[in-house]
């Protein structure tokens, strides 16, 4: 029997209400969530920071609009990991509820902004590749750096505006409306609207990548029928095959990581959730963090240009270490240690 029921209206909005959303009841569950968040969050920050460094340290790479979108994706994933891990662990593991409704909604707005910007950056990346394969001769005219920066500006402003609506007054405490069973103080109608926005983003991403995948497979089939044409065309066929494999990975990871959370959110809009399902939702939420951790591997490190840049960075780092070991100071230190021995 549940000892803490989720309030259905704003008359019960208080700090005590937040305790009803702390669904992890055992120490083992809290430790597991803490380990998952710590591991995924640390790897996510490291990988995406490396991607940002590789992009903006290379003049040739950072001038290309496609890498601006990947940079936006990396930045969004860094913010998502930091804000999500700090707020999620603080709330579910340490059960900290000693802050105001406004502070909680501000944290939730930061999480929503970063995850929405991550998905939106994926959409821009999908549209960029859609244009590059459907209209290759016009790509450089259609996708300029100015348009890319404008699209990124619109993206971030839109995501931040939508995410901050509960803080600005669209919450069940102010409106005296039905509250969500998954998030404190969040209005059910707002959650439904955010879900629609997110589902539309996912559908557009899947459609764009499915079209690119279809065109890539079509080109591969064409090239296989004309094996007499070698050289550059065979190279293009290998690139299309690699693109096809990358897109399959993209769609699989995206669906696997986001579908459990979205399904439970949609289900919560129409019916009451048991404590067990709300615990499942807490664990499934870490899958979104996992998606942010996997994104740089799929989008960035499979890029030939970024991988070459990464190898140059490692080569430079190894040369610096070798030079430091062979420096006169290092030799004198080594000799003195031998004499003392």
GROMACS .gro file of C-alpha atoms in nm:
model
  341
    1UNK     CA    1   0.000   0.000   0.000
    2UNK     CA    2   0.137   0.342  -0.096
    3UNK     CA    3   0.209   0.563   0.202
    4UNK     CA    4   0.268   0.871  -0.009
    5UNK     CA    5   0.019   0.955  -0.282
    6UNK     CA    6   0.095   1.209  -0.552
    7UNK     CA    7  -0.124   1.520  -0.520
    8UNK     CA    8  -0.372   1.577  -0.800
    9UNK     CA    9  -0.408   1.949  -0.744
   10UNK     CA   10  -0.207   2.250  -0.642
   11UNK     CA   11  -0.364   2.289  -0.299
   12UNK     CA   12  -0.115   2.030  -0.174
   13UNK     CA   13   0.191   2.183  -0.344
   14UNK     CA   14   0.460   2.207  -0.077
   15UNK     CA   15   0.804   2.083   0.011
   16UNK     CA   16   0.641   1.773   0.161
   17UNK     CA   17   0.505   1.699  -0.185
   18UNK     CA   18   0.859   1.658  -0.317
   19UNK     CA   19   0.922   1.370  -0.076
   20UNK     CA   20   0.650   1.172  -0.254
   21UNK     CA   21   0.867   1.173  -0.568
   22UNK     CA   22   1.172   1.026  -0.391
   23UNK     CA   23   1.086   0.675  -0.500
   24UNK     CA   24   1.417   0.495  -0.433
   25UNK     CA   25   1.343   0.310  -0.111
   26UNK     CA   26   1.654   0.094  -0.057
   27UNK     CA   27   2.022   0.177  -0.021
   28UNK     CA   28   2.107  -0.062  -0.305
   29UNK     CA   29   1.882   0.131  -0.545
   30UNK     CA   30   2.040   0.462  -0.445
   31UNK     CA   31   2.394   0.326  -0.481
   32UNK     CA   32   2.310   0.183  -0.824
   33UNK     CA   33   2.165   0.513  -0.945
   34UNK     CA   34   2.464   0.700  -0.803
   35UNK     CA   35   2.713   0.470  -0.981
   36UNK     CA   36   2.526   0.487  -1.313
   37UNK     CA   37   2.499   0.866  -1.303
   38UNK     CA   38   2.861   0.907  -1.196
   39UNK     CA   39   2.995   0.673  -1.464
   40UNK     CA   40   2.777   0.798  -1.751
   41UNK     CA   41   2.813   1.162  -1.648
   42UNK     CA   42   3.193   1.152  -1.620
   43UNK     CA   43   3.238   0.974  -1.953
   44UNK     CA   44   2.987   1.208  -2.119
   45UNK     CA   45   3.169   1.524  -2.005
   46UNK     CA   46   3.510   1.384  -2.104
   47UNK     CA   47   3.405   1.259  -2.449
   48UNK     CA   48   3.202   1.564  -2.547
   49UNK     CA   49   3.469   1.805  -2.416
   50UNK     CA   50   3.720   1.622  -2.634
   51UNK     CA   51   3.489   1.660  -2.935
   52UNK     CA   52   3.451   2.035  -2.873
   53UNK     CA   53   3.830   2.071  -2.844
   54UNK     CA   54   3.890   1.880  -3.167
   55UNK     CA   55   3.633   2.090  -3.353
   56UNK     CA   56   3.736   2.437  -3.238
   57UNK     CA   57   4.112   2.371  -3.235
   58UNK     CA   58   4.106   2.288  -3.606
   59UNK     CA   59   4.032   2.589  -3.835
   60UNK     CA   60   3.942   2.363  -4.127
   61UNK     CA   61   3.687   2.165  -3.927
   62UNK     CA   62   3.516   2.444  -3.734
   63UNK     CA   63   3.434   2.633  -4.056
   64UNK     CA   64   3.207   2.353  -4.179
   65UNK     CA   65   2.837   2.388  -4.080
   66UNK     CA   66   2.800   2.014  -4.016
   67UNK     CA   67   3.064   2.031  -3.743
   68UNK     CA   68   2.896   2.336  -3.588
   69UNK     CA   69   2.589   2.117  -3.540
   70UNK     CA   70   2.802   1.839  -3.389
   71UNK     CA   71   2.962   2.100  -3.162
   72UNK     CA   72   2.616   2.214  -3.049
   73UNK     CA   73   2.527   1.851  -2.981
   74UNK     CA   74   2.842   1.806  -2.772
   75UNK     CA   75   2.777   2.127  -2.575
   76UNK     CA   76   2.415   2.026  -2.507
   77UNK     CA   77   2.525   1.681  -2.391
   78UNK     CA   78   2.785   1.831  -2.155
   79UNK     CA   79   2.525   2.060  -1.999
   80UNK     CA   80   2.273   1.775  -1.982
   81UNK     CA   81   2.516   1.547  -1.803
   82UNK     CA   82   2.628   1.808  -1.548
   83UNK     CA   83   2.283   1.947  -1.464
   84UNK     CA   84   2.106   1.610  -1.477
   85UNK     CA   85   2.359   1.423  -1.263
   86UNK     CA   86   2.383   1.697  -0.998
   87UNK     CA   87   2.007   1.747  -0.963
   88UNK     CA   88   1.908   1.380  -1.007
   89UNK     CA   89   2.159   1.242  -0.756
   90UNK     CA   90   2.091   1.524  -0.511
   91UNK     CA   91   1.716   1.453  -0.527
   92UNK     CA   92   1.692   1.072  -0.552
   93UNK     CA   93   2.010   0.957  -0.374
   94UNK     CA   94   2.060   1.222  -0.104
   95UNK     CA   95   1.686   1.303  -0.082
   96UNK     CA   96   1.754   1.675  -0.066
   97UNK     CA   97   1.424   1.865  -0.066
   98UNK     CA   98   1.528   2.173   0.128
   99UNK     CA   99   1.492   2.413  -0.165
  100UNK     CA  100   1.203   2.614  -0.304
  101UNK     CA  101   0.965   2.531  -0.586
  102UNK     CA  102   1.134   2.794  -0.802
  103UNK     CA  103   1.479   2.639  -0.754
  104UNK     CA  104   1.348   2.293  -0.841
  105UNK     CA  105   1.173   2.421  -1.155
  106UNK     CA  106   1.490   2.608  -1.252
  107UNK     CA  107   1.689   2.284  -1.228
  108UNK     CA  108   1.422   2.098  -1.424
  109UNK     CA  109   1.427   2.375  -1.686
  110UNK     CA  110   1.803   2.335  -1.721
  111UNK     CA  111   1.769   1.959  -1.771
  112UNK     CA  112   1.487   2.001  -2.024
  113UNK     CA  113   1.676   2.274  -2.212
  114UNK     CA  114   1.991   2.066  -2.247
  115UNK     CA  115   1.818   1.742  -2.347
  116UNK     CA  116   1.585   1.927  -2.589
  117UNK     CA  117   1.886   2.109  -2.739
  118UNK     CA  118   2.063   1.774  -2.774
  119UNK     CA  119   1.770   1.626  -2.968
  120UNK     CA  120   1.732   1.945  -3.172
  121UNK     CA  121   2.103   1.936  -3.260
  122UNK     CA  122   2.054   1.578  -3.375
  123UNK     CA  123   1.770   1.704  -3.594
  124UNK     CA  124   1.988   1.976  -3.748
  125UNK     CA  125   2.259   1.718  -3.810
  126UNK     CA  126   1.999   1.494  -3.974
  127UNK     CA  127   1.872   1.780  -4.192
  128UNK     CA  128   2.231   1.871  -4.285
  129UNK     CA  129   2.298   1.517  -4.406
  130UNK     CA  130   1.957   1.502  -4.573
  131UNK     CA  131   2.041   1.812  -4.780
  132UNK     CA  132   2.393   1.691  -4.854
  133UNK     CA  133   2.271   1.364  -5.004
  134UNK     CA  134   1.947   1.482  -5.166
  135UNK     CA  135   2.082   1.807  -5.317
  136UNK     CA  136   2.463   1.770  -5.326
  137UNK     CA  137   2.520   2.027  -5.602
  138UNK     CA  138   2.338   2.299  -5.402
  139UNK     CA  139   2.459   2.201  -5.056
  140UNK     CA  140   2.723   2.475  -5.015
  141UNK     CA  141   2.476   2.741  -5.127
  142UNK     CA  142   2.196   2.617  -4.901
  143UNK     CA  143   2.401   2.536  -4.590
  144UNK     CA  144   2.622   2.836  -4.515
  145UNK     CA  145   2.792   2.915  -4.183
  146UNK     CA  146   2.562   3.214  -4.132
  147UNK     CA  147   2.252   2.999  -4.175
  148UNK     CA  148   2.401   2.734  -3.951
  149UNK     CA  149   2.464   2.984  -3.668
  150UNK     CA  150   2.115   3.130  -3.716
  151UNK     CA  151   1.960   2.783  -3.692
  152UNK     CA  152   2.158   2.711  -3.376
  153UNK     CA  153   2.049   3.041  -3.220
  154UNK     CA  154   1.683   2.968  -3.293
  155UNK     CA  155   1.728   2.615  -3.161
  156UNK     CA  156   1.871   2.715  -2.822
  157UNK     CA  157   1.630   3.004  -2.767
  158UNK     CA  158   1.329   2.785  -2.852
  159UNK     CA  159   1.443   2.500  -2.625
  160UNK     CA  160   1.517   2.736  -2.334
  161UNK     CA  161   1.182   2.914  -2.373
  162UNK     CA  162   0.980   2.591  -2.376
  163UNK     CA  163   1.176   2.446  -2.083
  164UNK     CA  164   1.131   2.757  -1.866
  165UNK     CA  165   0.752   2.781  -1.905
  166UNK     CA  166   0.683   2.600  -1.572
  167UNK     CA  167   0.915   2.844  -1.393
  168UNK     CA  168   0.737   3.137  -1.561
  169UNK     CA  169   0.397   3.025  -1.431
  170UNK     CA  170   0.279   2.722  -1.628
  171UNK     CA  171   0.281   2.487  -1.328
  172UNK     CA  172   0.008   2.313  -1.133
  173UNK     CA  173   0.064   2.522  -0.820
  174UNK     CA  174  -0.009   2.852  -0.994
  175UNK     CA  175  -0.284   2.722  -1.222
  176UNK     CA  176  -0.446   2.499  -0.954
  177UNK     CA  177  -0.452   2.217  -1.209
  178UNK     CA  178  -0.366   1.848  -1.226
  179UNK     CA  179  -0.002   1.775  -1.135
  180UNK     CA  180   0.224   1.524  -1.304
  181UNK     CA  181   0.296   1.199  -1.122
  182UNK     CA  182   0.659   1.197  -1.237
  183UNK     CA  183   0.774   1.554  -1.173
  184UNK     CA  184   0.690   1.780  -0.875
  185UNK     CA  185   0.487   2.095  -0.953
  186UNK     CA  186   0.469   2.018  -1.327
  187UNK     CA  187   0.129   2.063  -1.492
  188UNK     CA  188  -0.001   1.760  -1.685
  189UNK     CA  189  -0.095   1.978  -1.984
  190UNK     CA  190   0.258   2.120  -1.999
  191UNK     CA  191   0.404   1.769  -1.984
  192UNK     CA  192   0.173   1.666  -2.270
  193UNK     CA  193   0.291   1.964  -2.477
  194UNK     CA  194   0.658   1.891  -2.407
  195UNK     CA  195   0.603   1.527  -2.503
  196UNK     CA  196   0.446   1.633  -2.832
  197UNK     CA  197   0.744   1.861  -2.902
  198UNK     CA  198   0.992   1.582  -2.823
  199UNK     CA  199   0.806   1.317  -3.025
  200UNK     CA  200   0.791   1.551  -3.326
  201UNK     CA  201   1.169   1.601  -3.300
  202UNK     CA  202   1.228   1.225  -3.285
  203UNK     CA  203   0.995   1.154  -3.578
  204UNK     CA  204   1.168   1.420  -3.791
  205UNK     CA  205   1.511   1.279  -3.699
  206UNK     CA  206   1.406   0.925  -3.786
  207UNK     CA  207   1.245   1.037  -4.113
  208UNK     CA  208   1.550   1.237  -4.223
  209UNK     CA  209   1.795   0.958  -4.138
  210UNK     CA  210   1.571   0.691  -4.292
  211UNK     CA  211   1.569   0.893  -4.616
  212UNK     CA  212   1.948   0.936  -4.607
  213UNK     CA  213   1.988   0.564  -4.537
  214UNK     CA  214   1.759   0.478  -4.828
  215UNK     CA  215   1.954   0.705  -5.064
  216UNK     CA  216   2.285   0.559  -4.945
  217UNK     CA  217   2.166   0.203  -5.000
  218UNK     CA  218   2.029   0.306  -5.340
  219UNK     CA  219   2.368   0.447  -5.439
  220UNK     CA  220   2.550   0.137  -5.315
  221UNK     CA  221   2.320  -0.087  -5.520
  222UNK     CA  222   2.382   0.131  -5.827
  223UNK     CA  223   2.759   0.116  -5.783
  224UNK     CA  224   2.755  -0.262  -5.741
  225UNK     CA  225   2.591  -0.289  -6.085
  226UNK     CA  226   2.864  -0.076  -6.240
  227UNK     CA  227   3.179  -0.234  -6.099
  228UNK     CA  228   3.372  -0.129  -6.411
  229UNK     CA  229   3.373   0.228  -6.277
  230UNK     CA  230   3.658   0.228  -6.026
  231UNK     CA  231   3.865   0.476  -5.832
  232UNK     CA  232   3.671   0.769  -5.696
  233UNK     CA  233   3.331   0.603  -5.735
  234UNK     CA  234   3.444   0.295  -5.542
  235UNK     CA  235   3.567   0.528  -5.269
  236UNK     CA  236   3.226   0.695  -5.267
  237UNK     CA  237   3.061   0.353  -5.235
  238UNK     CA  238   3.272   0.272  -4.927
  239UNK     CA  239   3.178   0.609  -4.778
  240UNK     CA  240   2.809   0.538  -4.841
  241UNK     CA  241   2.842   0.197  -4.676
  242UNK     CA  242   3.005   0.356  -4.370
  243UNK     CA  243   2.734   0.623  -4.362
  244UNK     CA  244   2.465   0.355  -4.378
  245UNK     CA  245   2.620   0.164  -4.086
  246UNK     CA  246   2.652   0.485  -3.884
  247UNK     CA  247   2.288   0.577  -3.944
  248UNK     CA  248   2.167   0.232  -3.836
  249UNK     CA  249   2.361   0.278  -3.511
  250UNK     CA  250   2.219   0.630  -3.468
  251UNK     CA  251   1.858   0.522  -3.503
  252UNK     CA  252   1.900   0.210  -3.287
  253UNK     CA  253   2.065   0.396  -2.997
  254UNK     CA  254   1.822   0.689  -3.019
  255UNK     CA  255   1.512   0.466  -3.007
  256UNK     CA  256   1.648   0.235  -2.737
  257UNK     CA  257   1.752   0.520  -2.505
  258UNK     CA  258   1.450   0.748  -2.541
  259UNK     CA  259   1.153   0.516  -2.596
  260UNK     CA  260   1.126   0.378  -2.236
  261UNK     CA  261   1.120   0.726  -2.081
  262UNK     CA  262   0.875   0.867  -2.336
  263UNK     CA  263   0.642   0.567  -2.306
  264UNK     CA  264   0.626   0.602  -1.927
  265UNK     CA  265   0.571   0.980  -1.954
  266UNK     CA  266   0.286   0.931  -2.200
  267UNK     CA  267   0.138   0.656  -1.982
  268UNK     CA  268   0.151   0.885  -1.674
  269UNK     CA  269  -0.060   1.148  -1.852
  270UNK     CA  270  -0.353   0.908  -1.885
  271UNK     CA  271  -0.339   0.703  -1.565
  272UNK     CA  272  -0.194   0.688  -1.215
  273UNK     CA  273   0.142   0.518  -1.176
  274UNK     CA  274   0.243   0.270  -0.910
  275UNK     CA  275   0.557   0.324  -0.703
  276UNK     CA  276   0.719   0.038  -0.895
  277UNK     CA  277   0.666   0.211  -1.230
  278UNK     CA  278   0.799   0.538  -1.092
  279UNK     CA  279   1.114   0.354  -0.979
  280UNK     CA  280   1.144   0.207  -1.328
  281UNK     CA  281   1.115   0.561  -1.468
  282UNK     CA  282   1.397   0.681  -1.242
  283UNK     CA  283   1.629   0.409  -1.373
  284UNK     CA  284   1.517   0.457  -1.736
  285UNK     CA  285   1.599   0.828  -1.708
  286UNK     CA  286   1.968   0.736  -1.694
  287UNK     CA  287   1.932   0.596  -2.048
  288UNK     CA  288   1.899   0.953  -2.177
  289UNK     CA  289   2.233   1.022  -2.012
  290UNK     CA  290   2.371   0.707  -2.178
  291UNK     CA  291   2.255   0.844  -2.514
  292UNK     CA  292   2.449   1.165  -2.450
  293UNK     CA  293   2.756   0.953  -2.370
  294UNK     CA  294   2.726   0.747  -2.689
  295UNK     CA  295   2.654   1.047  -2.918
  296UNK     CA  296   3.019   1.161  -2.955
  297UNK     CA  297   3.130   0.807  -3.041
  298UNK     CA  298   2.870   0.772  -3.316
  299UNK     CA  299   2.867   1.124  -3.459
  300UNK     CA  300   3.218   1.250  -3.399
  301UNK     CA  301   3.472   0.974  -3.359
  302UNK     CA  302   3.340   0.790  -3.667
  303UNK     CA  303   3.413   1.106  -3.865
  304UNK     CA  304   3.733   1.068  -4.065
  305UNK     CA  305   3.834   1.432  -4.013
  306UNK     CA  306   3.779   1.433  -3.638
  307UNK     CA  307   3.951   1.098  -3.597
  308UNK     CA  308   4.254   1.230  -3.788
  309UNK     CA  309   4.254   1.537  -3.563
  310UNK     CA  310   4.236   1.311  -3.257
  311UNK     CA  311   4.538   1.113  -3.377
  312UNK     CA  312   4.732   1.436  -3.429
  313UNK     CA  313   4.650   1.545  -3.073
  314UNK     CA  314   4.767   1.213  -2.930
  315UNK     CA  315   5.084   1.222  -3.143
  316UNK     CA  316   5.161   1.575  -3.021
  317UNK     CA  317   5.099   1.469  -2.661
  318UNK     CA  318   5.333   1.168  -2.697
  319UNK     CA  319   5.604   1.388  -2.848
  320UNK     CA  320   5.575   1.629  -2.556
  321UNK     CA  321   5.607   1.344  -2.305
  322UNK     CA  322   5.907   1.204  -2.489
  323UNK     CA  323   6.071   1.547  -2.502
  324UNK     CA  324   6.013   1.595  -2.130
  325UNK     CA  325   6.170   1.258  -2.050
  326UNK     CA  326   6.476   1.337  -2.265
  327UNK     CA  327   6.528   1.691  -2.133
  328UNK     CA  328   6.853   1.777  -1.945
  329UNK     CA  329   6.659   1.830  -1.622
  330UNK     CA  330   6.513   1.481  -1.647
  331UNK     CA  331   6.858   1.333  -1.719
  332UNK     CA  332   7.020   1.514  -1.426
  333UNK     CA  333   6.742   1.404  -1.195
  334UNK     CA  334   6.786   1.046  -1.313
  335UNK     CA  335   7.168   1.060  -1.261
  336UNK     CA  336   7.136   1.205  -0.913
  337UNK     CA  337   6.889   0.935  -0.813
  338UNK     CA  338   7.133   0.668  -0.944
  339UNK     CA  339   7.425   0.820  -0.743
  340UNK     CA  340   7.216   0.831  -0.427
  341UNK     CA  341   7.123   0.469  -0.477
   0.00000   0.00000   0.00000
